mmCIF file of C-alpha atoms in Angstrom:
data_model
loop_
_atom_site.group_PDB
_atom_site.id
_atom_site.type_symbol
_atom_site.label_atom_id
_atom_site.label_comp_id
_atom_site.label_asym_id
_atom_site.label_seq_id
_atom_site.Cartn_x
_atom_site.Cartn_y
_atom_site.Cartn_z
ATOM 1 C CA MET A 1 22.518 31.635 11.427
ATOM 2 C CA GLY A 2 23.809 30.034 8.241
ATOM 3 C CA SER A 3 26.415 27.283 8.120
ATOM 4 C CA GLY A 4 30.000 28.437 8.264
ATOM 5 C CA ALA A 5 32.648 27.613 5.719
ATOM 6 C CA GLY A 6 33.507 23.935 5.664
ATOM 7 C CA GLU A 7 30.410 22.895 7.611
ATOM 8 C CA THR A 8 28.219 20.128 6.231
ATOM 9 C CA THR A 9 24.748 18.988 7.111
ATOM 10 C CA THR A 10 24.114 15.253 7.005
ATOM 11 C CA LYS A 11 20.837 13.434 7.330
ATOM 12 C CA PRO A 12 20.560 10.443 9.665
ATOM 13 C CA VAL A 13 21.330 7.182 7.907
ATOM 14 C CA ARG A 14 18.189 5.127 7.383
ATOM 15 C CA PRO A 15 18.608 1.341 7.362
ATOM 16 C CA VAL A 16 17.687 -0.757 4.356
ATOM 17 C CA TRP A 17 15.178 -3.524 5.077
ATOM 18 C CA VAL A 18 14.513 -6.258 2.540
ATOM 19 C CA LEU A 19 10.927 -7.478 2.398
ATOM 20 C CA THR A 20 10.418 -11.237 2.268
ATOM 21 C CA PRO A 21 6.692 -11.260 1.504
ATOM 22 C CA LEU A 22 4.456 -12.782 4.193
ATOM 23 C CA GLU A 23 7.456 -13.767 6.342
ATOM 24 C CA SER A 24 9.638 -10.842 7.384
ATOM 25 C CA ILE A 25 10.663 -7.258 6.826
ATOM 26 C CA GLY A 26 14.282 -6.550 7.667
ATOM 27 C CA PRO A 27 15.015 -7.984 11.127
ATOM 28 C CA LEU A 28 11.317 -8.308 12.023
ATOM 29 C CA ARG A 29 9.534 -11.632 11.526
ATOM 30 C CA PHE A 30 5.764 -11.814 11.581
ATOM 31 C CA GLY A 31 4.644 -13.709 14.671
ATOM 32 C CA MET A 32 7.274 -12.169 16.975
ATOM 33 C CA SER A 33 6.342 -10.987 20.452
ATOM 34 C CA ALA A 34 6.809 -7.344 21.458
ATOM 35 C CA GLY A 35 9.895 -8.342 23.442
ATOM 36 C CA GLU A 36 11.385 -10.073 20.411
ATOM 37 C CA VAL A 37 10.692 -7.014 18.250
ATOM 38 C CA ARG A 38 12.510 -4.730 20.692
ATOM 39 C CA ALA A 39 15.418 -7.189 20.887
ATOM 40 C CA ALA A 40 15.600 -7.300 17.072
ATOM 41 C CA LEU A 41 15.853 -3.491 17.000
ATOM 42 C CA PRO A 42 18.336 -2.657 19.791
ATOM 43 C CA GLU A 43 19.066 0.719 18.193
ATOM 44 C CA ALA A 44 15.397 1.751 18.238
ATOM 45 C CA VAL A 45 13.614 3.683 20.986
ATOM 46 C CA GLU A 46 10.052 2.768 21.966
ATOM 47 C CA LEU A 47 8.223 6.095 21.675
ATOM 48 C CA SER A 48 4.701 4.980 22.576
ATOM 49 C CA ARG A 49 2.258 2.112 22.887
ATOM 50 C CA PHE A 50 -1.223 2.833 21.550
ATOM 51 C CA SER A 51 -4.613 1.367 20.681
ATOM 52 C CA ALA A 52 -4.742 0.467 16.989
ATOM 53 C CA GLU A 53 -8.433 -0.469 16.632
ATOM 54 C CA PRO A 54 -11.325 1.521 18.133
ATOM 55 C CA PHE A 55 -13.400 -1.550 19.033
ATOM 56 C CA TYR A 56 -10.657 -4.132 19.647
ATOM 57 C CA PRO A 57 -8.494 -2.907 22.549
ATOM 58 C CA GLU A 58 -6.433 -6.092 22.494
ATOM 59 C CA ILE A 59 -4.907 -4.984 19.178
ATOM 60 C CA TYR A 60 -2.177 -2.476 19.881
ATOM 61 C CA GLY A 61 0.804 -0.846 18.250
ATOM 62 C CA LEU A 62 4.327 0.141 19.220
ATOM 63 C CA GLN A 63 5.711 3.367 17.784
ATOM 64 C CA LEU A 64 9.480 2.980 17.385
ATOM 65 C CA GLY A 65 12.127 5.462 16.327
ATOM 66 C CA PHE A 66 15.842 5.486 15.614
ATOM 67 C CA HIS A 67 16.064 8.992 17.075
ATOM 68 C CA PRO A 68 14.160 10.504 20.034
ATOM 69 C CA ALA A 69 10.680 11.779 19.144
ATOM 70 C CA VAL A 70 11.056 10.771 15.477
ATOM 71 C CA PRO A 71 8.724 7.854 14.629
ATOM 72 C CA ALA A 72 10.123 5.440 12.051
ATOM 73 C CA VAL A 73 8.361 2.082 12.456
ATOM 74 C CA TYR A 74 4.913 1.048 13.667
ATOM 75 C CA ALA A 75 4.627 -2.571 14.852
ATOM 76 C CA TYR A 76 1.145 -4.007 15.442
ATOM 77 C CA PHE A 77 0.241 -6.971 17.645
ATOM 78 C CA GLU A 78 -2.893 -9.100 17.762
ATOM 79 C CA GLY A 79 -4.675 -10.339 20.889
ATOM 80 C CA THR A 80 -2.255 -13.253 21.365
ATOM 81 C CA GLY A 81 0.673 -10.832 21.327
ATOM 82 C CA ARG A 82 2.038 -11.788 17.903
ATOM 83 C CA LEU A 83 3.370 -9.256 15.408
ATOM 84 C CA PHE A 84 0.999 -9.260 12.446
ATOM 85 C CA CYS A 85 1.498 -5.891 10.747
ATOM 86 C CA VAL A 86 4.330 -3.399 10.223
ATOM 87 C CA ALA A 87 4.071 0.114 8.764
ATOM 88 C CA VAL A 88 7.091 2.220 7.825
ATOM 89 C CA ASP A 89 7.155 6.008 8.125
ATOM 90 C CA ALA A 90 7.533 7.662 4.726
ATOM 91 C CA ALA A 91 10.012 10.306 5.890
ATOM 92 C CA HIS A 92 12.018 8.597 8.635
ATOM 93 C CA GLY A 93 11.470 4.856 8.313
ATOM 94 C CA PRO A 94 13.813 2.234 6.854
ATOM 95 C CA HIS A 95 14.230 1.969 3.104
ATOM 96 C CA VAL A 96 12.063 -1.098 2.411
ATOM 97 C CA THR A 97 12.928 -2.941 -0.791
ATOM 98 C CA LEU A 98 11.046 -5.638 -2.702
ATOM 99 C CA ASP A 99 12.999 -7.358 -5.466
ATOM 100 C CA GLY A 100 15.295 -4.324 -5.400
ATOM 101 C CA MET A 101 12.416 -1.841 -5.700
ATOM 102 C CA GLU A 102 12.330 0.944 -3.096
ATOM 103 C CA LEU A 103 8.898 1.152 -1.433
ATOM 104 C CA THR A 104 9.462 3.860 1.186
ATOM 105 C CA GLY A 105 9.165 7.589 0.593
ATOM 106 C CA ARG A 106 8.465 7.439 -3.135
ATOM 107 C CA VAL A 107 6.264 9.690 -5.230
ATOM 108 C CA PRO A 108 2.986 7.706 -5.312
ATOM 109 C CA SER A 109 2.364 7.898 -9.068
ATOM 110 C CA VAL A 110 5.926 6.794 -9.873
ATOM 111 C CA LEU A 111 5.816 3.819 -7.509
ATOM 112 C CA GLN A 112 2.338 2.830 -8.671
ATOM 113 C CA ASP A 113 3.510 2.678 -12.286
ATOM 114 C CA ALA A 114 6.580 0.625 -11.308
ATOM 115 C CA VAL A 115 4.534 -1.832 -9.241
ATOM 116 C CA LEU A 116 1.970 -2.266 -12.010
ATOM 117 C CA ASP A 117 4.729 -2.886 -14.564
ATOM 118 C CA LEU A 118 6.347 -5.601 -12.439
ATOM 119 C CA TYR A 119 3.468 -7.280 -10.656
ATOM 120 C CA SER A 120 0.255 -6.815 -12.626
ATOM 121 C CA SER A 121 -0.143 -10.451 -13.699
ATOM 122 C CA PRO A 122 -2.492 -13.333 -12.843
ATOM 123 C CA ALA A 123 0.099 -14.684 -10.385
ATOM 124 C CA ARG A 124 0.911 -11.359 -8.724
ATOM 125 C CA ARG A 125 -2.141 -9.173 -9.115
ATOM 126 C CA VAL A 126 -2.260 -5.583 -7.931
ATOM 127 C CA SER A 127 -5.645 -4.829 -6.355
ATOM 128 C CA TYR A 128 -7.281 -1.733 -4.887
ATOM 129 C CA GLY A 129 -9.284 -1.348 -1.699
ATOM 130 C CA PRO A 130 -12.647 0.438 -1.515
ATOM 131 C CA ARG A 131 -10.926 3.797 -0.984
ATOM 132 C CA GLY A 132 -8.396 3.249 -3.784
ATOM 133 C CA ASN A 133 -5.309 2.156 -1.814
ATOM 134 C CA PRO A 134 -3.311 -0.334 -3.925
ATOM 135 C CA GLY A 135 -1.449 -3.436 -2.870
ATOM 136 C CA ILE A 136 -0.692 -7.082 -3.557
ATOM 137 C CA THR A 137 -2.563 -9.552 -1.363
ATOM 138 C CA ASP A 138 -0.214 -12.405 -2.279
ATOM 139 C CA PHE A 139 2.647 -10.338 -0.825
ATOM 140 C CA GLY A 140 0.744 -9.001 2.192
ATOM 141 C CA LEU A 141 1.576 -5.520 0.890
ATOM 142 C CA VAL A 142 -0.493 -2.347 1.013
ATOM 143 C CA LEU A 143 0.792 0.956 -0.355
ATOM 144 C CA ARG A 144 -0.382 3.953 1.646
ATOM 145 C CA VAL A 145 0.589 7.600 1.454
ATOM 146 C CA GLN A 146 1.658 10.078 4.099
ATOM 147 C CA ASP A 147 2.015 13.845 4.279
ATOM 148 C CA THR A 148 5.650 14.841 4.824
ATOM 149 C CA THR A 149 7.640 18.060 4.577
ATOM 150 C CA GLY A 150 8.761 16.798 1.169
ATOM 151 C CA GLY A 151 5.204 16.294 -0.049
ATOM 152 C CA VAL A 152 2.927 13.255 -0.177
ATOM 153 C CA LEU A 153 5.119 10.127 -0.173
ATOM 154 C CA THR A 154 4.578 6.387 0.060
ATOM 155 C CA ARG A 155 4.208 4.511 3.356
ATOM 156 C CA PRO A 156 4.415 0.709 2.941
ATOM 157 C CA VAL A 157 2.224 -1.418 5.208
ATOM 158 C CA LEU A 158 2.997 -5.150 5.454
ATOM 159 C CA VAL A 159 1.193 -8.123 7.019
ATOM 160 C CA GLY A 160 2.168 -11.750 7.584
ATOM 161 C CA ARG A 161 0.847 -14.846 5.860
ATOM 162 C CA GLU A 162 -1.998 -15.531 8.305
ATOM 163 C CA TRP A 163 -3.331 -11.999 7.888
ATOM 164 C CA ALA A 164 -2.800 -11.397 4.155
ATOM 165 C CA ASP A 165 -6.272 -12.367 2.934
ATOM 166 C CA ARG A 166 -7.982 -9.211 1.581
ATOM 167 C CA CYS A 167 -5.304 -7.037 3.209
ATOM 168 C CA THR A 168 -5.928 -4.232 0.697
ATOM 169 C CA ASP A 169 -9.597 -4.079 1.752
ATOM 170 C CA ASP A 170 -9.855 -1.129 4.129
ATOM 171 C CA TRP A 171 -13.259 -2.348 5.335
ATOM 172 C CA GLU A 172 -12.695 -6.068 5.921
ATOM 173 C CA GLY A 173 -8.933 -6.675 5.832
ATOM 174 C CA SER A 174 -6.583 -7.168 8.775
ATOM 175 C CA VAL A 175 -4.647 -3.871 8.581
ATOM 176 C CA PRO A 176 -5.423 -1.882 11.777
ATOM 177 C CA GLU A 177 -7.962 0.918 11.458
ATOM 178 C CA CYS A 178 -5.485 3.601 12.502
ATOM 179 C CA GLU A 179 -3.366 2.839 9.418
ATOM 180 C CA TRP A 180 -6.236 3.807 7.093
ATOM 181 C CA LEU A 181 -6.683 7.265 8.629
ATOM 182 C CA GLY A 182 -5.345 10.430 7.064
ATOM 183 C CA ARG A 183 -4.248 10.969 3.485
ATOM 184 C CA GLN A 184 -5.576 8.454 0.945
ATOM 185 C CA TRP A 185 -3.929 7.298 -2.277
ATOM 186 C CA CYS A 186 -6.936 8.356 -4.351
ATOM 187 C CA VAL A 187 -9.871 10.699 -3.957
ATOM 188 C CA TYR A 188 -12.850 8.839 -2.490
ATOM 189 C CA ASN A 189 -16.330 10.383 -2.534
ATOM 190 C CA GLY A 190 -14.785 13.792 -3.177
ATOM 191 C CA SER A 191 -12.120 13.676 -0.444
ATOM 192 C CA ASP A 192 -8.534 12.390 -0.302
ATOM 193 C CA VAL A 193 -8.568 12.283 3.506
ATOM 194 C CA TRP A 194 -10.237 9.627 5.665
ATOM 195 C CA PRO A 195 -12.494 10.209 7.443
ATOM 196 C CA PRO A 196 -13.651 13.239 5.469
ATOM 197 C CA PRO A 197 -14.765 16.362 7.353
ATOM 198 C CA GLY A 198 -18.099 15.851 9.111
ATOM 199 C CA TYR A 199 -18.052 12.050 8.771
ATOM 200 C CA ALA A 200 -19.680 10.291 11.744
ATOM 201 C CA THR A 201 -17.563 7.303 12.792
ATOM 202 C CA ASN A 202 -19.214 6.182 16.063
ATOM 203 C CA TRP A 203 -15.731 5.434 17.405
ATOM 204 C CA PRO A 204 -15.195 5.582 21.181
ATOM 205 C CA VAL A 205 -14.652 9.085 22.540
ATOM 206 C CA GLY A 206 -10.982 9.993 22.616
ATOM 207 C CA TRP A 207 -9.795 7.349 20.119
ATOM 208 C CA THR A 208 -7.210 8.820 17.763
ATOM 209 C CA ALA A 209 -4.393 7.559 15.603
ATOM 210 C CA PRO A 210 -0.799 8.085 16.831
ATOM 211 C CA PHE A 211 0.330 10.155 13.834
#
């Protein structure tokens, strides 16, 4: 049934989180415990806890949402229990800004051009991982993409100072393996999805990403 006269449809308000590279994203500081993360986001619901690395069970993630069953933020913890990585859902996550630039839910080509214009310099160099995902190591920033009902949009992934080295490297960097799965920024070896159909991963039976 269509909306009646005078009715309006409003989308849930998404918070705005300012990125302080290598230190914090919105209310979340890298190095927090899981308890501190939940306390920093009292309005968020913990939707699931999951394994983030197929061969390192001590690395896990929390899937958080501002509405039931709607993931918005993925917080990742290392073996000592410290927050080292945060990924923001392209469709439902906070609006993450860097120097006033919106990083969440953008058209990839538009954001890529804007990032290159602002940060492609010897001091702030944009680099690309083996499968073509861009980012800025000095900021602990990786730009990923995600399939949404509105098309393929950007999903920012951030790491703290201790974990920023080679963070754009999807083979050797610190970003959890589950964050590299799915749609890729560029076509790699003929496919824009990782792993491509028929690819043998040797991962433990039953290991899957949470999205």
